[in-house]
Each structure stands twice: as C-alpha cells, then as structure tokens.
mmCIF file of C-alpha atoms in Angstrom:
data_model
loop_
_atom_site.group_PDB
_atom_site.id
_atom_site.type_symbol
_atom_site.label_atom_id
_atom_site.label_comp_id
_atom_site.label_asym_id
_atom_site.label_seq_id
_atom_site.Cartn_x
_atom_site.Cartn_y
_atom_site.Cartn_z
ATOM 1 C CA MET A 1354 2.116 -19.239 4.107
ATOM 2 C CA ALA A 1355 5.415 -20.733 5.118
ATOM 3 C CA SER A 1356 7.505 -18.095 4.546
ATOM 4 C CA ILE A 1357 8.959 -15.427 6.663
ATOM 5 C CA GLN A 1358 6.752 -12.757 5.041
ATOM 6 C CA GLY A 1359 3.745 -15.258 5.663
ATOM 7 C CA ILE A 1360 5.150 -15.733 9.440
ATOM 8 C CA GLU A 1361 5.010 -12.278 9.497
ATOM 9 C CA VAL A 1362 1.322 -12.119 8.386
ATOM 10 C CA ILE A 1363 0.111 -14.579 10.552
ATOM 11 C CA ARG A 1364 1.313 -12.439 13.562
ATOM 12 C CA TYR A 1365 0.021 -9.361 12.369
ATOM 13 C CA SER A 1366 -3.738 -11.551 11.655
ATOM 14 C CA LEU A 1367 -3.929 -12.988 15.076
ATOM 15 C CA SER A 1368 -2.309 -9.906 16.747
ATOM 16 C CA ALA A 1369 -5.273 -7.780 15.438
ATOM 17 C CA PHE A 1370 -8.063 -10.035 16.850
ATOM 18 C CA TYR A 1371 -6.657 -10.399 20.036
ATOM 19 C CA SER A 1372 -5.837 -6.626 20.417
ATOM 20 C CA GLU A 1373 -9.833 -5.991 19.918
ATOM 21 C CA HIS A 1374 -10.526 -8.979 22.336
ATOM 22 C CA SER A 1375 -8.316 -6.649 25.416
ATOM 23 C CA LYS A 1376 -10.116 -3.705 23.921
ATOM 24 C CA ASN A 1377 -6.712 -2.131 22.731
ATOM 25 C CA LEU A 1378 -9.033 -0.761 19.941
ATOM 26 C CA THR A 1379 -5.792 1.673 18.142
ATOM 27 C CA LYS A 1380 -3.718 -1.142 18.133
ATOM 28 C CA ALA A 1381 -5.998 -3.557 16.240
ATOM 29 C CA GLN A 1382 -6.705 -0.625 14.190
ATOM 30 C CA SER A 1383 -2.904 -0.915 12.981
ATOM 31 C CA LEU A 1384 -2.884 -4.366 13.165
ATOM 32 C CA HIS A 1385 -5.646 -4.935 10.888
ATOM 33 C CA GLU A 1386 -3.879 -2.494 8.314
ATOM 34 C CA SER A 1387 -0.979 -4.334 8.605
ATOM 35 C CA ALA A 1388 -2.731 -7.668 8.024
ATOM 36 C CA VAL A 1389 -4.813 -6.588 4.682
ATOM 37 C CA PHE A 1390 -1.655 -5.297 3.295
ATOM 38 C CA GLY A 1391 0.339 -8.359 4.014
ATOM 39 C CA LEU A 1392 -2.607 -10.733 2.783
ATOM 40 C CA LYS A 1393 -2.839 -8.956 -0.472
ATOM 41 C CA ALA A 1394 0.650 -9.214 -1.025
ATOM 42 C CA ILE A 1395 0.740 -12.979 -0.547
ATOM 43 C CA ALA A 1396 -2.389 -13.117 -2.859
ATOM 44 C CA GLU A 1397 -0.643 -12.019 -5.613
ATOM 45 C CA ASP A 1398 2.702 -13.953 -5.238
ATOM 46 C CA THR A 1399 0.445 -17.604 -5.497
ATOM 47 C CA TRP A 1400 -1.572 -16.318 -8.659
ATOM 48 C CA HIS A 1401 -0.908 -20.034 -9.474
ATOM 49 C CA ASP A 1402 -2.195 -21.195 -6.559
ATOM 50 C CA GLN A 1403 -5.676 -20.584 -6.597
ATOM 51 C CA GLU A 1404 -6.892 -22.082 -3.118
ATOM 52 C CA ALA A 1405 -4.362 -19.801 -1.414
ATOM 53 C CA ARG A 1406 -5.133 -16.722 -3.102
ATOM 54 C CA THR A 1407 -8.706 -17.354 -2.648
ATOM 55 C CA ILE A 1408 -7.827 -17.881 1.504
ATOM 56 C CA CYS A 1409 -5.476 -14.813 1.577
ATOM 57 C CA ASP A 1410 -8.527 -12.488 -0.468
ATOM 58 C CA LYS A 1411 -11.117 -13.908 1.792
ATOM 59 C CA GLN A 1412 -8.894 -13.039 5.113
ATOM 60 C CA ALA A 1413 -8.256 -9.740 3.645
ATOM 61 C CA LYS A 1414 -11.363 -8.674 2.942
ATOM 62 C CA PHE A 1415 -12.488 -9.574 6.419
ATOM 63 C CA HIS A 1416 -9.251 -7.708 8.134
ATOM 64 C CA ALA A 1417 -10.755 -4.624 5.816
ATOM 65 C CA SER A 1418 -14.318 -4.717 7.571
ATOM 66 C CA ARG A 1419 -12.357 -5.118 10.940
ATOM 67 C CA TYR A 1420 -10.437 -2.390 10.273
ATOM 68 C CA HIS A 1421 -13.533 0.016 9.065
ATOM 69 C CA LEU A 1422 -15.663 -0.642 12.237
ATOM 70 C CA ILE A 1423 -12.799 -0.349 14.061
ATOM 71 C CA ARG A 1424 -12.224 3.247 12.446
ATOM 72 C CA SER A 1425 -16.336 4.509 12.689
ATOM 73 C CA ILE A 1426 -15.960 3.309 16.538
ATOM 74 C CA LEU A 1427 -12.862 5.690 17.479
ATOM 75 C CA ASP A 1428 -13.255 8.358 14.720
ATOM 76 C CA GLU A 1429 -17.290 8.956 15.497
ATOM 77 C CA ASN A 1430 -18.644 7.160 18.584
ATOM 78 C CA HIS A 1431 -15.586 7.796 20.686
ATOM 79 C CA GLU A 1432 -16.700 4.580 22.397
ATOM 80 C CA ILE A 1433 -14.042 1.846 23.308
ATOM 81 C CA ASP A 1434 -16.124 -1.278 22.948
ATOM 82 C CA LEU A 1435 -16.646 -3.562 19.704
ATOM 83 C CA PRO A 1436 -20.551 -4.288 19.647
ATOM 84 C CA PHE A 1437 -19.484 -8.081 19.568
ATOM 85 C CA VAL A 1438 -15.803 -9.720 20.291
ATOM 86 C CA LEU A 1439 -15.244 -12.613 18.060
ATOM 87 C CA PRO A 1440 -14.208 -16.015 19.244
ATOM 88 C CA THR A 1441 -10.569 -15.970 19.819
ATOM 89 C CA THR A 1442 -8.155 -18.381 21.319
ATOM 90 C CA LEU A 1443 -8.060 -16.449 23.998
ATOM 91 C CA SER A 1444 -11.713 -15.820 24.783
ATOM 92 C CA ALA A 1445 -12.072 -20.063 24.257
ATOM 93 C CA GLU A 1446 -9.643 -20.154 27.067
ATOM 94 C CA GLU A 1447 -11.455 -17.281 29.216
ATOM 95 C CA SER A 1448 -15.125 -19.203 28.813
ATOM 96 C CA MET A 1449 -13.730 -22.416 29.769
ATOM 97 C CA ASN A 1450 -12.307 -20.725 33.336
ATOM 98 C CA CYS A 1451 -16.120 -20.313 33.982
ATOM 99 C CA THR A 1452 -17.699 -22.467 36.098
ATOM 100 C CA LEU A 1453 -21.756 -23.787 35.671
ATOM 101 C CA LYS A 1454 -24.171 -23.255 38.294
ATOM 102 C CA ASN A 1455 -23.853 -26.392 40.599
ATOM 103 C CA GLY A 1456 -19.936 -25.286 40.482
ATOM 104 C CA ASP A 1457 -19.053 -27.979 37.754
ATOM 105 C CA LEU A 1458 -16.114 -26.757 35.334
ATOM 106 C CA ALA A 1459 -16.959 -25.635 31.871
ATOM 107 C CA ILE A 1460 -17.172 -28.541 30.085
ATOM 108 C CA GLY A 1461 -14.420 -27.822 27.127
ATOM 109 C CA LEU A 1462 -12.405 -27.797 30.179
ATOM 110 C CA GLU A 1463 -13.476 -31.029 31.249
ATOM 111 C CA GLU A 1464 -12.955 -33.263 28.171
ATOM 112 C CA SER A 1465 -9.500 -31.089 27.291
ATOM 113 C CA LEU A 1466 -8.234 -32.524 30.678
ATOM 114 C CA LEU A 1467 -9.052 -35.702 30.470
ATOM 115 C CA ALA A 1468 -8.044 -36.116 26.862
ATOM 116 C CA GLU A 1469 -4.454 -35.124 28.234
ATOM 117 C CA TYR A 1470 -4.740 -37.651 31.149
ATOM 118 C CA LEU A 1471 -5.435 -40.556 28.447
ATOM 119 C CA VAL A 1472 -3.171 -38.949 26.424
ATOM 120 C CA GLU A 1473 -0.384 -39.536 29.258
ATOM 121 C CA LYS A 1474 -2.061 -42.833 30.941
ATOM 122 C CA ASP A 1475 -1.355 -44.847 27.294
ATOM 123 C CA GLU A 1476 2.490 -44.205 28.145
ATOM 124 C CA ASN A 1477 2.183 -44.419 31.688
ATOM 125 C CA PRO A 1478 -0.686 -47.012 32.942
ATOM 126 C CA ASP A 1479 -0.310 -46.777 36.528
ATOM 127 C CA LEU A 1480 -0.862 -42.849 36.234
ATOM 128 C CA ALA A 1481 -3.391 -42.101 38.877
ATOM 129 C CA VAL A 1482 -6.396 -39.930 37.525
ATOM 130 C CA PRO A 1483 -6.259 -36.539 38.797
ATOM 131 C CA ASN A 1484 -8.981 -35.279 41.372
ATOM 132 C CA GLN A 1485 -10.133 -32.344 38.673
ATOM 133 C CA ILE A 1486 -11.822 -35.160 36.429
ATOM 134 C CA LYS A 1487 -12.405 -37.797 38.937
ATOM 135 C CA HIS A 1488 -15.868 -37.455 38.509
ATOM 136 C CA LEU A 1489 -16.056 -38.507 34.871
ATOM 137 C CA PHE A 1490 -15.098 -41.846 35.334
ATOM 138 C CA ASP A 1491 -18.312 -42.393 37.127
ATOM 139 C CA SER A 1492 -21.192 -42.417 35.454
ATOM 140 C CA THR A 1493 -23.464 -43.218 38.736
ATOM 141 C CA THR A 1494 -22.465 -39.699 40.204
ATOM 142 C CA LEU A 1495 -21.401 -37.963 36.965
ATOM 143 C CA SER A 1496 -23.866 -34.770 36.891
ATOM 144 C CA PRO A 1497 -26.142 -34.583 33.872
ATOM 145 C CA TYR A 1498 -24.278 -31.356 31.850
ATOM 146 C CA ALA A 1499 -28.075 -30.727 30.531
ATOM 147 C CA LEU A 1500 -28.895 -29.422 33.753
ATOM 148 C CA SER A 1501 -25.862 -27.903 34.784
ATOM 149 C CA LEU A 1502 -26.485 -24.686 32.697
ATOM 150 C CA ASP A 1503 -28.431 -21.678 33.692
ATOM 151 C CA SER A 1504 -31.994 -21.978 32.095
ATOM 152 C CA ASN A 1505 -31.873 -18.136 32.448
ATOM 153 C CA LEU A 1506 -29.582 -17.368 29.671
ATOM 154 C CA THR A 1507 -30.597 -16.143 26.373
ATOM 155 C CA SER A 1508 -29.652 -18.585 23.756
ATOM 156 C CA LYS A 1509 -27.398 -18.020 20.907
ATOM 157 C CA GLN A 1510 -28.687 -17.550 17.433
ATOM 158 C CA TYR A 1511 -26.277 -17.436 14.117
ATOM 159 C CA LYS A 1512 -27.201 -17.824 10.710
ATOM 160 C CA ILE A 1513 -24.858 -19.877 8.173
ATOM 161 C CA ALA A 1514 -24.476 -18.486 4.544
ATOM 162 C CA VAL A 1515 -22.585 -19.987 1.760
ATOM 163 C CA ASP A 1516 -19.751 -18.697 -0.496
ATOM 164 C CA MET A 1517 -18.770 -20.925 -3.035
ATOM 165 C CA ASP A 1518 -16.050 -20.572 -5.696
ATOM 166 C CA SER A 1519 -17.043 -22.988 -8.771
ATOM 167 C CA THR A 1520 -13.866 -22.434 -10.095
ATOM 168 C CA ASN A 1521 -12.267 -25.545 -7.721
ATOM 169 C CA TYR A 1522 -15.410 -26.801 -6.050
ATOM 170 C CA SER A 1523 -14.482 -24.727 -2.969
ATOM 171 C CA TYR A 1524 -17.444 -24.042 -0.829
ATOM 172 C CA TRP A 1525 -16.935 -21.546 2.448
ATOM 173 C CA PRO A 1526 -19.888 -21.764 5.225
ATOM 174 C CA ASN A 1527 -19.792 -19.223 7.200
ATOM 175 C CA ALA A 1528 -21.517 -18.701 10.413
ATOM 176 C CA HIS A 1529 -22.245 -15.136 12.371
ATOM 177 C CA PRO A 1530 -25.458 -14.070 14.987
ATOM 178 C CA ILE A 1531 -28.597 -13.913 12.841
ATOM 179 C CA ASP A 1532 -28.692 -10.214 13.565
ATOM 180 C CA GLN A 1533 -24.788 -9.459 12.336
ATOM 181 C CA PRO A 1534 -24.307 -10.601 8.828
ATOM 182 C CA ASP A 1535 -20.580 -8.925 9.092
ATOM 183 C CA GLN A 1536 -19.213 -10.475 12.361
ATOM 184 C CA THR A 1537 -18.293 -13.567 11.072
ATOM 185 C CA CYS A 1538 -17.475 -15.750 13.937
ATOM 186 C CA TYR A 1539 -16.965 -19.343 12.715
ATOM 187 C CA ARG A 1540 -16.080 -20.674 8.831
ATOM 188 C CA LEU A 1541 -15.665 -24.402 7.176
ATOM 189 C CA ARG A 1542 -13.218 -24.361 4.166
ATOM 190 C CA VAL A 1543 -14.451 -27.440 1.954
ATOM 191 C CA ASN A 1544 -13.170 -29.286 -1.052
ATOM 192 C CA ARG A 1545 -14.734 -31.617 -3.784
ATOM 193 C CA TRP A 1546 -12.216 -30.812 -6.545
ATOM 194 C CA GLY A 1547 -11.307 -34.175 -8.413
ATOM 195 C CA LYS A 1548 -13.685 -36.719 -5.631
ATOM 196 C CA THR A 1549 -17.320 -37.609 -5.632
ATOM 197 C CA GLN A 1550 -17.760 -36.751 -1.963
ATOM 198 C CA PHE A 1551 -16.106 -34.554 1.054
ATOM 199 C CA GLU A 1552 -13.658 -37.058 2.973
ATOM 200 C CA ASN A 1553 -11.759 -34.222 4.821
ATOM 201 C CA ILE A 1554 -13.152 -30.386 5.940
ATOM 202 C CA ALA A 1555 -11.162 -27.847 7.900
ATOM 203 C CA PHE A 1556 -13.071 -25.710 10.795
ATOM 204 C CA TYR A 1557 -11.432 -22.355 11.722
ATOM 205 C CA ARG A 1558 -12.727 -19.455 14.329
ATOM 206 C CA ALA A 1559 -13.377 -16.918 11.704
ATOM 207 C CA THR A 1560 -9.927 -14.676 13.611
ATOM 208 C CA GLU A 1561 -8.080 -17.707 13.080
ATOM 209 C CA PHE A 1562 -9.108 -18.399 9.084
ATOM 210 C CA ILE A 1563 -5.259 -19.911 8.309
ATOM 211 C CA ILE A 1564 -4.827 -22.136 11.630
ATOM 212 C CA PRO A 1565 -7.746 -24.780 11.489
ATOM 213 C CA CYS A 1566 -8.727 -25.028 15.049
ATOM 214 C CA ILE A 1567 -10.505 -28.519 14.137
ATOM 215 C CA ASP A 1568 -9.806 -31.318 11.572
ATOM 216 C CA ILE A 1569 -12.804 -33.296 10.099
ATOM 217 C CA ASN A 1570 -12.608 -36.337 9.164
ATOM 218 C CA ILE A 1571 -15.754 -38.061 6.872
ATOM 219 C CA THR A 1572 -16.539 -41.916 6.627
ATOM 220 C CA SER A 1573 -17.091 -42.607 2.506
ATOM 221 C CA VAL A 1574 -20.426 -43.952 1.920
ATOM 222 C CA ALA A 1575 -21.649 -45.875 -1.388
ATOM 223 C CA SER A 1576 -23.295 -44.157 -4.266
ATOM 224 C CA THR A 1577 -26.781 -44.017 -5.151
ATOM 225 C CA GLY A 1578 -26.224 -42.724 -8.390
ATOM 226 C CA ASP A 1579 -28.278 -39.714 -6.959
ATOM 227 C CA ARG A 1580 -26.503 -36.745 -5.127
ATOM 228 C CA LYS A 1581 -29.310 -36.091 -2.865
ATOM 229 C CA LEU A 1582 -29.928 -39.766 -1.462
ATOM 230 C CA SER A 1583 -26.455 -40.181 -1.382
ATOM 231 C CA SER A 1584 -25.998 -36.954 1.257
ATOM 232 C CA MET A 1585 -29.064 -38.261 3.129
ATOM 233 C CA LYS A 1586 -26.993 -41.493 3.773
ATOM 234 C CA SER A 1587 -25.631 -41.187 7.340
ATOM 235 C CA ARG A 1588 -21.849 -42.245 8.213
ATOM 236 C CA SER A 1589 -19.402 -41.832 11.236
ATOM 237 C CA ILE A 1590 -17.650 -38.332 11.417
ATOM 238 C CA GLU A 1591 -14.480 -37.690 13.370
ATOM 239 C CA TYR A 1592 -13.548 -34.455 14.947
ATOM 240 C CA THR A 1593 -10.017 -33.115 16.243
ATOM 241 C CA ALA A 1594 -9.350 -30.137 17.860
ATOM 242 C CA SER A 1595 -6.317 -28.467 17.332
ATOM 243 C CA ASN A 1596 -5.690 -28.210 21.074
ATOM 244 C CA SER A 1597 -6.464 -32.309 22.017
ATOM 245 C CA SER A 1598 -4.934 -35.429 20.462
ATOM 246 C CA ARG A 1599 -8.319 -37.334 20.974
ATOM 247 C CA ALA A 1600 -10.634 -37.634 18.594
ATOM 248 C CA ILE A 1601 -14.610 -37.311 19.224
ATOM 249 C CA VAL A 1602 -16.491 -39.401 16.685
ATOM 250 C CA GLU A 1603 -19.962 -39.309 15.382
ATOM 251 C CA HIS A 1604 -21.202 -43.186 15.131
ATOM 252 C CA PRO A 1605 -24.650 -43.564 13.610
ATOM 253 C CA ASN A 1606 -27.002 -46.412 14.753
ATOM 254 C CA SER A 1607 -26.581 -47.778 11.903
ATOM 255 C CA LEU A 1608 -24.060 -47.197 8.589
ATOM 256 C CA GLU A 1609 -25.485 -45.722 5.296
ATOM 257 C CA LYS A 1610 -29.214 -45.553 6.195
ATOM 258 C CA ARG A 1611 -31.597 -43.224 4.352
ATOM 259 C CA THR A 1612 -32.486 -40.822 6.404
ATOM 260 C CA TRP A 1613 -29.322 -39.934 8.823
ATOM 261 C CA GLY A 1614 -31.322 -40.686 11.968
ATOM 262 C CA SER A 1615 -29.416 -40.884 14.888
ATOM 263 C CA GLN A 1616 -25.287 -40.038 15.966
ATOM 264 C CA LYS A 1617 -23.876 -40.320 19.368
ATOM 265 C CA PHE A 1618 -21.066 -39.123 20.682
ATOM 266 C CA MET A 1619 -19.291 -39.021 24.057
ATOM 267 C CA TYR A 1620 -17.448 -35.735 25.445
ATOM 268 C CA ALA A 1621 -16.271 -35.138 28.661
ATOM 269 C CA GLY A 1622 -17.269 -38.372 29.966
ATOM 270 C CA ARG A 1623 -21.243 -38.134 28.866
ATOM 271 C CA SER A 1624 -22.982 -39.154 26.151
ATOM 272 C CA PHE A 1625 -24.812 -37.106 23.676
ATOM 273 C CA VAL A 1626 -26.781 -37.813 20.225
ATOM 274 C CA TRP A 1627 -27.889 -35.739 17.231
ATOM 275 C CA ILE A 1628 -31.749 -36.780 16.298
ATOM 276 C CA THR A 1629 -33.184 -35.769 12.550
ATOM 277 C CA PRO A 1630 -36.082 -34.001 13.229
ATOM 278 C CA GLU A 1631 -39.167 -36.510 13.214
ATOM 279 C CA GLY A 1632 -41.231 -36.499 9.905
ATOM 280 C CA LYS A 1633 -38.393 -34.147 8.148
ATOM 281 C CA TRP A 1634 -37.743 -37.091 5.621
ATOM 282 C CA ASP A 1635 -35.509 -34.012 2.761
ATOM 283 C CA VAL A 1636 -32.389 -33.369 4.358
ATOM 284 C CA GLN A 1637 -32.548 -31.373 7.526
ATOM 285 C CA LEU A 1638 -30.288 -30.238 10.614
ATOM 286 C CA PRO A 1639 -30.389 -32.664 13.701
ATOM 287 C CA MET A 1640 -31.311 -31.382 17.221
ATOM 288 C CA LEU A 1641 -28.340 -32.478 20.128
ATOM 289 C CA TYR A 1642 -29.339 -33.850 23.164
ATOM 290 C CA GLU A 1643 -27.711 -35.267 26.527
ATOM 291 C CA VAL A 1644 -28.444 -38.717 27.210
ATOM 292 C CA GLU A 1645 -27.641 -41.228 30.050
ATOM 293 C CA ASN A 1646 -24.986 -43.463 29.435
ATOM 294 C CA GLY A 1647 -26.943 -46.498 29.511
ATOM 295 C CA MET A 1648 -29.786 -47.607 27.433
ATOM 296 C CA GLY A 1649 -33.440 -46.257 28.424
ATOM 297 C CA ASP A 1650 -37.025 -46.709 26.926
ATOM 298 C CA ASN A 1651 -37.000 -43.877 24.744
ATOM 299 C CA THR A 1652 -36.773 -44.643 21.486
ATOM 300 C CA ARG A 1653 -38.046 -41.044 20.023
ATOM 301 C CA LYS A 1654 -34.319 -39.446 20.935
ATOM 302 C CA GLY A 1655 -32.027 -42.371 19.439
ATOM 303 C CA GLY A 1656 -32.961 -45.476 21.872
ATOM 304 C CA SER A 1657 -31.409 -43.392 24.490
ATOM 305 C CA LYS A 1658 -33.121 -41.651 28.056
ATOM 306 C CA VAL A 1659 -33.216 -38.124 27.671
ATOM 307 C CA VAL A 1660 -31.728 -35.668 29.859
ATOM 308 C CA GLY A 1661 -32.962 -32.067 30.147
ATOM 309 C CA ASN A 1662 -34.280 -29.764 27.042
ATOM 310 C CA LYS A 1663 -32.343 -29.937 23.947
ATOM 311 C CA LEU A 1664 -28.848 -28.181 23.193
ATOM 312 C CA CYS A 1665 -28.511 -27.683 19.641
ATOM 313 C CA TRP A 1666 -30.642 -27.132 16.631
ATOM 314 C CA GLY A 1667 -30.828 -25.701 13.319
ATOM 315 C CA GLY A 1668 -32.946 -25.259 10.218
ATOM 316 C CA LEU A 1669 -31.710 -25.568 7.269
ATOM 317 C CA LYS A 1670 -32.903 -23.297 4.150
ATOM 318 C CA PRO A 1671 -31.943 -25.672 0.596
ATOM 319 C CA GLY A 1672 -31.983 -24.091 -2.843
ATOM 320 C CA LYS A 1673 -29.817 -21.251 -4.829
ATOM 321 C CA ASP A 1674 -29.363 -19.038 -1.900
ATOM 322 C CA ALA A 1675 -28.679 -21.839 0.647
ATOM 323 C CA SER A 1676 -28.420 -20.728 4.093
ATOM 324 C CA ALA A 1677 -29.090 -22.219 7.327
ATOM 325 C CA THR A 1678 -30.105 -20.950 11.092
ATOM 326 C CA VAL A 1679 -28.437 -22.917 14.125
ATOM 327 C CA THR A 1680 -29.277 -21.528 17.928
ATOM 328 C CA ILE A 1681 -26.999 -23.145 21.052
ATOM 329 C CA VAL A 1682 -28.520 -22.750 24.514
ATOM 330 C CA GLY A 1683 -26.902 -20.001 26.387
ATOM 331 C CA GLY A 1684 -24.163 -20.909 28.780
ATOM 332 C CA VAL A 1685 -21.828 -23.578 26.768
ATOM 333 C CA ASP A 1686 -18.535 -22.638 26.757
ATOM 334 C CA GLN A 1687 -16.677 -21.688 23.605
ATOM 335 C CA LEU A 1688 -14.687 -25.503 22.770
ATOM 336 C CA PHE A 1689 -18.255 -27.447 23.404
ATOM 337 C CA GLU A 1690 -19.644 -25.055 20.833
ATOM 338 C CA LYS A 1691 -17.146 -24.883 18.433
ATOM 339 C CA LEU A 1692 -17.336 -29.271 18.061
ATOM 340 C CA LEU A 1693 -21.298 -28.284 18.035
ATOM 341 C CA PHE A 1694 -21.022 -25.526 15.108
ATOM 342 C CA ALA A 1695 -18.549 -28.036 13.401
ATOM 343 C CA SER A 1696 -20.859 -30.578 12.996
ATOM 344 C CA GLN A 1697 -24.104 -28.815 11.958
ATOM 345 C CA MET A 1698 -21.855 -26.722 9.649
ATOM 346 C CA THR A 1699 -20.235 -30.101 8.340
ATOM 347 C CA LYS A 1700 -23.536 -31.757 7.971
ATOM 348 C CA MET A 1701 -25.308 -28.516 6.035
ATOM 349 C CA ALA A 1702 -22.409 -29.109 3.451
ATOM 350 C CA ILE A 1703 -23.026 -32.326 3.063
ATOM 351 C CA PHE A 1704 -26.507 -31.581 2.501
ATOM 352 C CA LEU A 1705 -25.662 -29.157 0.127
ATOM 353 C CA PHE A 1706 -22.662 -29.847 -2.109
ATOM 354 C CA GLY A 1707 -21.481 -33.055 0.057
ATOM 355 C CA HIS A 1708 -22.032 -35.352 -3.668
ATOM 356 C CA ASP A 1709 -21.448 -35.136 -6.735
ATOM 357 C CA ILE A 1710 -23.282 -38.672 -7.852
#
C-alpha cells in the first residue's frame, strides 16, 4: 500500500477509529464508508497478491461492520456513545497517563521511558537516569507491579477465534471481548507458506490492521517428526513494539524441552514468568505471575518467588473450531495489555498450526 491511493486509504482507516475514540460518530461513519470503498479498490488492483488482497478484504469488512453499527446508533438509538471503544494508539496513550493506586506510573509508560533512556545511554554513557524511572534501577525498593493494581477492578475476558486461509497457509487469530463478538480488538497475522514452522509473526490492533504494533520473532526448534510434539517444545520469543527500540524477550528455563514449563521476561525493571498449568501435559495457554527479581523457594512458579496474584491466564480449545479465552486482571494499561495478548495469541498459533512436522 505504498501508493498514493494506499496512503489515502490508511488515513481514512485510522481517522475513522480516532473519530470513534473522540465520539465524533458522524465523521467516523463517513470515514468508515470511504475506507471500505478504498480498500475494495485496492483489493481489486492487487488480485495477483493473495496476501494483500486478503488483508484488504478483511479490513474492508471490519470497516463495514463499524459503519453499520454507528449508523444504527445514529439513526435508531439517537445515542452518542459506542457500546465498546476499540483500542487505538490514542487510547493506549490515555491509559499510560493513568496512575496506579500507589501513585506509580502505568507500567507501560515506565517501560517506554526505560527503553528510551537505555537507547540514549548507548550513545551517551554519562547520561543521568531521569527522575521518573530512577526507582526501576533499585530492585530493593522497586514496588511490585502486581500489588499496585486495584483488586476491585473487574478483570477483562476475551475470546480468540481463528480465521484460516488454506490457499497460502495464513492464519488470523482475532481477539474480542467474550460477550461482544463483533468488537474485534487485536489480530495476529501468521503465515507458514513454504516453511515447516513459524519464525515471524505480526501483531496488530484491529483498528490499525495495516500497521503492526508488535513484530514477533520466534526461535526455531528441531523437528520431532510430529507436529503436536514439535509445538510443545519450549523456545525463546522476542517482541518488538513499534513504539520501542528495545525488544522484550521471553526465555524458557530450558530450550526445546517438553512441555513449555516457564518462560521469564523483564518489563519495566520487573521480572515476570509465564507458567504452564500443572498437570496440563497437553498444549495449554500459560498463566502470568510477577516474581521477585531474586530467586526464591517456590519452585512451582518457575523457581521464583511469586508476588501477588496471577495477572493473565487463558484456556485453549483445540480442534476443528479452535478457539481460546484470555483473561487479564483489571487496571492493566493498554501497552502492557497488548504485549500479554501478543504472547498468548502467539503461543496459541504455535500450538494449533505452528508446525508442519
């Protein structure tokens, strides 16, 4: 979509959802309509590129669904609010400006500031640590994130359904609130054409489907000759957000071990660990805990001492109509939320169709 036409369509597409965010529904309706026409035109012009055409067709249908939803609100209900505001770059920025109950910054903002500082420090080793993130460099006084969340806030539960395009080995997991199937929030685009396993995956906000917000690189593992057994082998996964030059890397306790066990990563100076549910020898989505930066005695949580309750968990339903559920505790800002979704949806993709052999 590098053409002038493509750039114009991207502008319509993004502006439509930004108008929804600002509650300008009349303008949003018009922009959704323009985006539908533009995307359909591009799809017709790219008939030779199946992948590009599929993306345009899917996003055109998404814009059409938003157009009809807004039209029903404006014409019938005479209301000014949407039942659910979809995640956008704007809503992510707003969520970062919210402080936690202990007065700390949102963890997504802390990570962004930390990543920015570390990049600048590489060029200027004498650069002083900004006051906003000094606490991230002292593990003895750094307050646990899990304990800063308001337990009175309602957890958010989502369902992940999968669209498949068997003609080019493309898969499209889509996440939406559990009771609102027409409100797609996040998408994963994976393609295994000509490959025996996934290596790169793109993660999107559904409102910005043309522009990935996280690029995901997956370490290859040796084939077992059985696709299910291969999918159960642990591996490192690297997530690079579009707004950050610093990758978040999940490291397993042991590479290529079955089952996945635990995978640890650092975020905003804190340690987190994904744990496969005990007794789940079949493929299953893990649970996320914050852990102390030092090692503890609780080996049930990846050999580290857990801080607070689990932050994210899920359930996987394999089979012909494969799906999953993902739950995230209340109060998590959208930057951290999108990382958790990217992680769970990536593992789902690996488990279900990540390997040919």
